[in-house]
mmCIF file of C-alpha atoms in Angstrom:
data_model
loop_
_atom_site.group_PDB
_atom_site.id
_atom_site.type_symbol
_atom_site.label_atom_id
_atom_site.label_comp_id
_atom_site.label_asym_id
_atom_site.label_seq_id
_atom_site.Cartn_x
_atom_site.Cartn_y
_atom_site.Cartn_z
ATOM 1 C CA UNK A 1 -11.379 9.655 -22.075
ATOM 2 C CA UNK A 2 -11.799 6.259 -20.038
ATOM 3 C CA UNK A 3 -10.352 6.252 -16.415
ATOM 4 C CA UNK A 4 -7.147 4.748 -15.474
ATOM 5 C CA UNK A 5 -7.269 1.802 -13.284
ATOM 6 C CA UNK A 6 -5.963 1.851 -10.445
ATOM 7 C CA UNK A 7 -6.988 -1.793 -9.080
ATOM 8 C CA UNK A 8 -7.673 -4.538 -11.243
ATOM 9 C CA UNK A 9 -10.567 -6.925 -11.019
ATOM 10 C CA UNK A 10 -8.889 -10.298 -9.764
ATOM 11 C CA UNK A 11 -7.517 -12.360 -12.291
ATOM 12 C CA UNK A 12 -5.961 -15.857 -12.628
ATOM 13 C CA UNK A 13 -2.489 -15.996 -11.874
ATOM 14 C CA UNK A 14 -2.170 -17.957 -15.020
ATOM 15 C CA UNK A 15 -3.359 -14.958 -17.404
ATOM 16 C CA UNK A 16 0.051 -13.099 -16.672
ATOM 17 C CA UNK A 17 2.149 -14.657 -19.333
ATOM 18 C CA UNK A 18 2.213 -17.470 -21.804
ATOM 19 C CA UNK A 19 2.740 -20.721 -20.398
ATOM 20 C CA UNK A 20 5.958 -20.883 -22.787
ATOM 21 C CA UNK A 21 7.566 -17.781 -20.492
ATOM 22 C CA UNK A 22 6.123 -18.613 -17.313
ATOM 23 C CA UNK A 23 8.590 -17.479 -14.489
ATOM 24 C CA UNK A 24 9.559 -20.650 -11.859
ATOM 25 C CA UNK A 25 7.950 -18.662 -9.115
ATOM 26 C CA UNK A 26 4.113 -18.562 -10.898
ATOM 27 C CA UNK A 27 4.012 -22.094 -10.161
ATOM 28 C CA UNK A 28 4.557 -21.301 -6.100
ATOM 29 C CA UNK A 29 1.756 -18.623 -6.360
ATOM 30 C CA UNK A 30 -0.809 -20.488 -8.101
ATOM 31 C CA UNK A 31 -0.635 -22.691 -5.560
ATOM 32 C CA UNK A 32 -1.008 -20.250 -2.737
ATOM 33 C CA UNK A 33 -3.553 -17.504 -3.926
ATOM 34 C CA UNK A 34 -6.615 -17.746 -5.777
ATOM 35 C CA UNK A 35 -5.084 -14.861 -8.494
ATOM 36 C CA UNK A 36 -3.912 -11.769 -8.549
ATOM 37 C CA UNK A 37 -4.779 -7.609 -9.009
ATOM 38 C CA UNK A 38 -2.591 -5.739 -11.012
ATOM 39 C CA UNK A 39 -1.814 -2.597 -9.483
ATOM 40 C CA UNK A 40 -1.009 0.646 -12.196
ATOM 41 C CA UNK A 41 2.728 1.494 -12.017
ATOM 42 C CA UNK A 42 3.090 5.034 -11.070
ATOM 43 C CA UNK A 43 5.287 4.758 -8.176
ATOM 44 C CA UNK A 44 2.264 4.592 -5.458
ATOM 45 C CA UNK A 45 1.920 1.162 -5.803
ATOM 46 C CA UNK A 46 3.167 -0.165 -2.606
ATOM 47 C CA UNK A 47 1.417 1.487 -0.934
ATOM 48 C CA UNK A 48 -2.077 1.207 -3.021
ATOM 49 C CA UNK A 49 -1.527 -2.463 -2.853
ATOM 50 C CA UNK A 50 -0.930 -2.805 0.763
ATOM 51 C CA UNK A 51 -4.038 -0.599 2.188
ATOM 52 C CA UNK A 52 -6.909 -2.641 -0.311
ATOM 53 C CA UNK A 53 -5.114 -5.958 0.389
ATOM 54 C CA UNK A 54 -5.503 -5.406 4.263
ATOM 55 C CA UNK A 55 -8.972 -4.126 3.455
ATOM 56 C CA UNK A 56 -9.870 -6.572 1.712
ATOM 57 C CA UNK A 57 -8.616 -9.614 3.622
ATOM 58 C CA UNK A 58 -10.593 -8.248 6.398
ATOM 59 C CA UNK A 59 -13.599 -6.695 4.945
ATOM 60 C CA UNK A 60 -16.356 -9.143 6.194
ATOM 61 C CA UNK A 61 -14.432 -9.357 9.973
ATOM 62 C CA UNK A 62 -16.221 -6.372 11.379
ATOM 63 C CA UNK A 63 -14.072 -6.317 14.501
ATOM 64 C CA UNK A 64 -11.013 -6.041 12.489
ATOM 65 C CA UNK A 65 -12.369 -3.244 10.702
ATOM 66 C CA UNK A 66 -12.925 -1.456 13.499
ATOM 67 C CA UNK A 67 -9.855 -2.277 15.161
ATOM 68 C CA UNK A 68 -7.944 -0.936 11.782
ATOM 69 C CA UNK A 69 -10.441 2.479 12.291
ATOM 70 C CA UNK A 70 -9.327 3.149 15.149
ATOM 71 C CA UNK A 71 -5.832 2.332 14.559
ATOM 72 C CA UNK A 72 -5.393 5.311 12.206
ATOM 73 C CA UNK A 73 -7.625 7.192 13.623
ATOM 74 C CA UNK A 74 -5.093 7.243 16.524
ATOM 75 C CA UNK A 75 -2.192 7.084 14.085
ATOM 76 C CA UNK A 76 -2.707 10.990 13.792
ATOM 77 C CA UNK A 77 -0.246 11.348 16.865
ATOM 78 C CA UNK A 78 2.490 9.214 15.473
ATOM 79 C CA UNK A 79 2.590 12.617 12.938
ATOM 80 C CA UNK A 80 2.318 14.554 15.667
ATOM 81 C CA UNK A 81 5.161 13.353 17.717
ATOM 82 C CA UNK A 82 7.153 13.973 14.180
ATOM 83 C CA UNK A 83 5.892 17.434 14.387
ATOM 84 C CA UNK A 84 3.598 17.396 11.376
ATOM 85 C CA UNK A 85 0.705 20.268 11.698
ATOM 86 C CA UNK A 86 -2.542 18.787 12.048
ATOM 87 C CA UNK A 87 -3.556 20.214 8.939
ATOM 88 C CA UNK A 88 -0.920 18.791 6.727
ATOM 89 C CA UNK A 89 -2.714 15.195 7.173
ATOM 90 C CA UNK A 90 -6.069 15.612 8.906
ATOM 91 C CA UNK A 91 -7.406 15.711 5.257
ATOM 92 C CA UNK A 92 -5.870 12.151 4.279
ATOM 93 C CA UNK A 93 -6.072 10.928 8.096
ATOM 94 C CA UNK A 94 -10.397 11.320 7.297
ATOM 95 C CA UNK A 95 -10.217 10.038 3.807
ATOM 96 C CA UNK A 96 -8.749 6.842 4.617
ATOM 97 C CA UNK A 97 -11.092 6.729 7.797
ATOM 98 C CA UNK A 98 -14.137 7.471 4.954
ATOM 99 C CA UNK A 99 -13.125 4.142 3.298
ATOM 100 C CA UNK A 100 -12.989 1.844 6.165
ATOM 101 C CA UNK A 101 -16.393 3.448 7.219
ATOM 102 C CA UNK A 102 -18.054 2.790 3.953
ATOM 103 C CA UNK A 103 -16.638 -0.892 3.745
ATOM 104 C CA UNK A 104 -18.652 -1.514 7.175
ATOM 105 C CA UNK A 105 -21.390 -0.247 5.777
ATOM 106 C CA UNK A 106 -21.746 -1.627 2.609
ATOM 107 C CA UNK A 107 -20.957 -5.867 2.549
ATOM 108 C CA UNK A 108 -20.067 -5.999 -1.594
ATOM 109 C CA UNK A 109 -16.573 -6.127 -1.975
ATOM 110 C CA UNK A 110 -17.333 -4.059 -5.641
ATOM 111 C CA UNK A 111 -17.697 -0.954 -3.016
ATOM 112 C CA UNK A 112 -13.618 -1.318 -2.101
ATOM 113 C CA UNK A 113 -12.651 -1.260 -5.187
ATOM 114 C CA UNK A 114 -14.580 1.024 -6.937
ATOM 115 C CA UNK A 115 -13.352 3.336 -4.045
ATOM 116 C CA UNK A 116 -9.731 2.404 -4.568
ATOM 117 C CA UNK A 117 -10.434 3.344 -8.113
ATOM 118 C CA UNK A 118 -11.757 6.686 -7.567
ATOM 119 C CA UNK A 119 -8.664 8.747 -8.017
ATOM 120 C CA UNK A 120 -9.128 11.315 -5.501
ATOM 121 C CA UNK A 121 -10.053 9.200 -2.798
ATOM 122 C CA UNK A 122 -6.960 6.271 -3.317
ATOM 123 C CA UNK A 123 -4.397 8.876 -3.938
ATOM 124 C CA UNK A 124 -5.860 10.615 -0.789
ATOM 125 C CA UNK A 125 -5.314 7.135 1.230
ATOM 126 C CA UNK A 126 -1.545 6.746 -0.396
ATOM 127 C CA UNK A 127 -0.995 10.115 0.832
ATOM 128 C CA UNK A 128 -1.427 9.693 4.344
ATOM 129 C CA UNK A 129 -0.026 6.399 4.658
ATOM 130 C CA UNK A 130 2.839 7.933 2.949
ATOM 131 C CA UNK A 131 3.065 10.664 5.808
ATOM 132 C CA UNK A 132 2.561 7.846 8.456
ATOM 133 C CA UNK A 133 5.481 6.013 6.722
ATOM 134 C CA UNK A 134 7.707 9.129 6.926
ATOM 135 C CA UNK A 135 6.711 10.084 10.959
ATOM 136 C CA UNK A 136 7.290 6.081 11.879
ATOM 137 C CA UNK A 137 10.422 6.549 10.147
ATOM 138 C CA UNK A 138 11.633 10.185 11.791
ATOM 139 C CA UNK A 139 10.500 8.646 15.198
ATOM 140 C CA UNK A 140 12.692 5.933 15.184
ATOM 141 C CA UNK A 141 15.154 7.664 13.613
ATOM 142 C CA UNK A 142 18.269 5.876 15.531
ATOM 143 C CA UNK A 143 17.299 2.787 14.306
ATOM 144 C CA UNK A 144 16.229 3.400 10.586
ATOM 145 C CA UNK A 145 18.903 5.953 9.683
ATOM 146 C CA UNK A 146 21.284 3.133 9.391
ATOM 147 C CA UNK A 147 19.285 1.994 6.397
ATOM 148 C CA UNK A 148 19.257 5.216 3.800
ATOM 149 C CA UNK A 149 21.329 6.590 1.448
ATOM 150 C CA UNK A 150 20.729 10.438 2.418
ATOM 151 C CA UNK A 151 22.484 13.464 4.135
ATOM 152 C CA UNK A 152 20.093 12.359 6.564
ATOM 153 C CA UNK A 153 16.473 10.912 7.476
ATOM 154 C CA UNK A 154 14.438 13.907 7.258
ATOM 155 C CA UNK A 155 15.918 14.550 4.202
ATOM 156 C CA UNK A 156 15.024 11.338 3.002
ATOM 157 C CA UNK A 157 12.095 11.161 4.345
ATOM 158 C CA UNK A 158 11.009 14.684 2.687
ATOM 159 C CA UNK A 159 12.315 13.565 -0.943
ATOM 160 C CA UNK A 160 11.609 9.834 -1.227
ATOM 161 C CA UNK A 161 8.467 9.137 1.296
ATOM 162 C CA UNK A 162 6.129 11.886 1.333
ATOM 163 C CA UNK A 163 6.022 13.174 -2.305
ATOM 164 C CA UNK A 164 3.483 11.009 -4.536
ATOM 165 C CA UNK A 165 4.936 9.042 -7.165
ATOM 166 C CA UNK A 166 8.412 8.046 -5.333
ATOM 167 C CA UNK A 167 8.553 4.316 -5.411
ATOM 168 C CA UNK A 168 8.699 2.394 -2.515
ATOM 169 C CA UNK A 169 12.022 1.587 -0.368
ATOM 170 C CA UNK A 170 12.395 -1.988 1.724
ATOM 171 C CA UNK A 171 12.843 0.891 4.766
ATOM 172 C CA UNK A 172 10.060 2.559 3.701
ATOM 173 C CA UNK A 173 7.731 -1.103 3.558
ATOM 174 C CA UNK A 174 9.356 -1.743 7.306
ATOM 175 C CA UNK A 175 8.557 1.264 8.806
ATOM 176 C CA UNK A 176 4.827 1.169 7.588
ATOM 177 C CA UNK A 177 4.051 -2.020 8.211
ATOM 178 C CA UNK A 178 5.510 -1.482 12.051
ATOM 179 C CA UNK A 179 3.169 1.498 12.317
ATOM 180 C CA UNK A 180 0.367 -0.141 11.817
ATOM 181 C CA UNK A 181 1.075 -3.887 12.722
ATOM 182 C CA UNK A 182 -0.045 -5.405 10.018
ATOM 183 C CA UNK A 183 2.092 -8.243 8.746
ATOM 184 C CA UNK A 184 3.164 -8.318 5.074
ATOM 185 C CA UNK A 185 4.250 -10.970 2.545
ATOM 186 C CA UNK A 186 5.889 -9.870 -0.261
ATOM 187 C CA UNK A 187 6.516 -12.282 -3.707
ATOM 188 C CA UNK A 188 8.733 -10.730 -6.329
ATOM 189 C CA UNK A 189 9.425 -12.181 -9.430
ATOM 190 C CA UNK A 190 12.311 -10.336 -10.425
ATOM 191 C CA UNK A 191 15.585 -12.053 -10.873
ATOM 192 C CA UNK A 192 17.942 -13.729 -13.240
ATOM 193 C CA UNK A 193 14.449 -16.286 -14.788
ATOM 194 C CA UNK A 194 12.668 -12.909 -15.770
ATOM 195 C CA UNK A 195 13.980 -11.606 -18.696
ATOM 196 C CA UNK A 196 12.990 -8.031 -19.719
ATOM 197 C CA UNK A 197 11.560 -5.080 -17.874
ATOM 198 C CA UNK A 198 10.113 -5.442 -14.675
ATOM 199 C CA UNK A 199 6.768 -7.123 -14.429
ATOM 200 C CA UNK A 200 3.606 -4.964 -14.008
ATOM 201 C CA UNK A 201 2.760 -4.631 -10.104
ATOM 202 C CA UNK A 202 0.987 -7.593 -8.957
ATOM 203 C CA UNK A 203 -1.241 -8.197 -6.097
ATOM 204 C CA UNK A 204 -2.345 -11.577 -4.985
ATOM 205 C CA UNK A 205 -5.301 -12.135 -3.855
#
């Protein structure tokens, strides 16, 4: 039985659809990224895509790999303060340490993915940046309650954020990208020029 991918190989931008139903906002992308990795669909997308795009934009800028290290190394306390139990994360916390370790050890970019593509180890990484997602959220709970639909937070945060699979909320996106400061830019191409079912999860690259 072959593996599932995960992570794509990059691709052109222009192998997405036929030219005759090529979406307005293709055109826009082309011109701004070099082509795209398509992400599987099974609800940890988000979050797949947003840890091996950060990787990846830094992975030959060994400061900045370090400087992400130690940012989630010392991310384990933002759970904390949201009263996780160290062993609830400290699992996921080291896997996604693992992965930044062996990208500054290794300079082929073919080591990130295959690692991304290695089951265990990405669904370990979504994991923990899922509970990261859910403590940023329950710590700043005044301000992001106003923004779900739930009984309240910790609810929400216990049945959309932490389980695997659960797709991805513009809260949810927020709140991760505050706890670790990284800066995101997000292209859909939903909307009234893409007829059918959603598109396939896209990451540019």
């Amino acid at each position: 039985m072959a593996a599932v991918c995960l992570v794509s190989c990059k691709e052109d931008i222009s192998t997405l659809v036929s030219a005759e139903n090529a979406h307005p906002k293709q055109k826009d992308l082309d011109g701004e990224f070099f082509g795209v990795r398509k992400i599987l669909g099974d609800g940890n997308c988000f979050y797949r895509a947003f840890c091996f795009a950060y990787l990846e934009s830094i992975f030959h800028i060994p400061r900045a790999l370090e400087r992400f290290k130690q940012k989630i190394i010392q991310s384990g306390q933002v759970l904390a303060v949201a009263g996780f139990e160290e062993s609830s994360f400290i699992h996921h916390l080291d896997t996604v340490v693992n992965v930044v370790e062996e990208c500054q050890a290794d300079e082929q970019e073919s080591t990130l993915l295959k690692l991304f593509n290695d089951s265990a180890v990405s669904d370990g990484v979504v994991q923990y940046l899922r509970l990261l997602t859910s403590a940023h959220l329950q710590n700043f709970a005044d301000f992001f309650c106003n923004f779900v639909e739930a009984p309240d937070l910790q609810v929400y945060c216990r049945q959309e954020v932490e389980v695997m699979a659960m797709e991805c909320d513009h809260v949810d996106i927020l709140a991760l990208s505050q706890a670790l400061d990284v800066g995101l830019h997000i292209v859909s191409l939903e909307g009234d020029h893409h007829p059918g079912p959603p598109p396939e999860p896209l990451l540019p690259v």
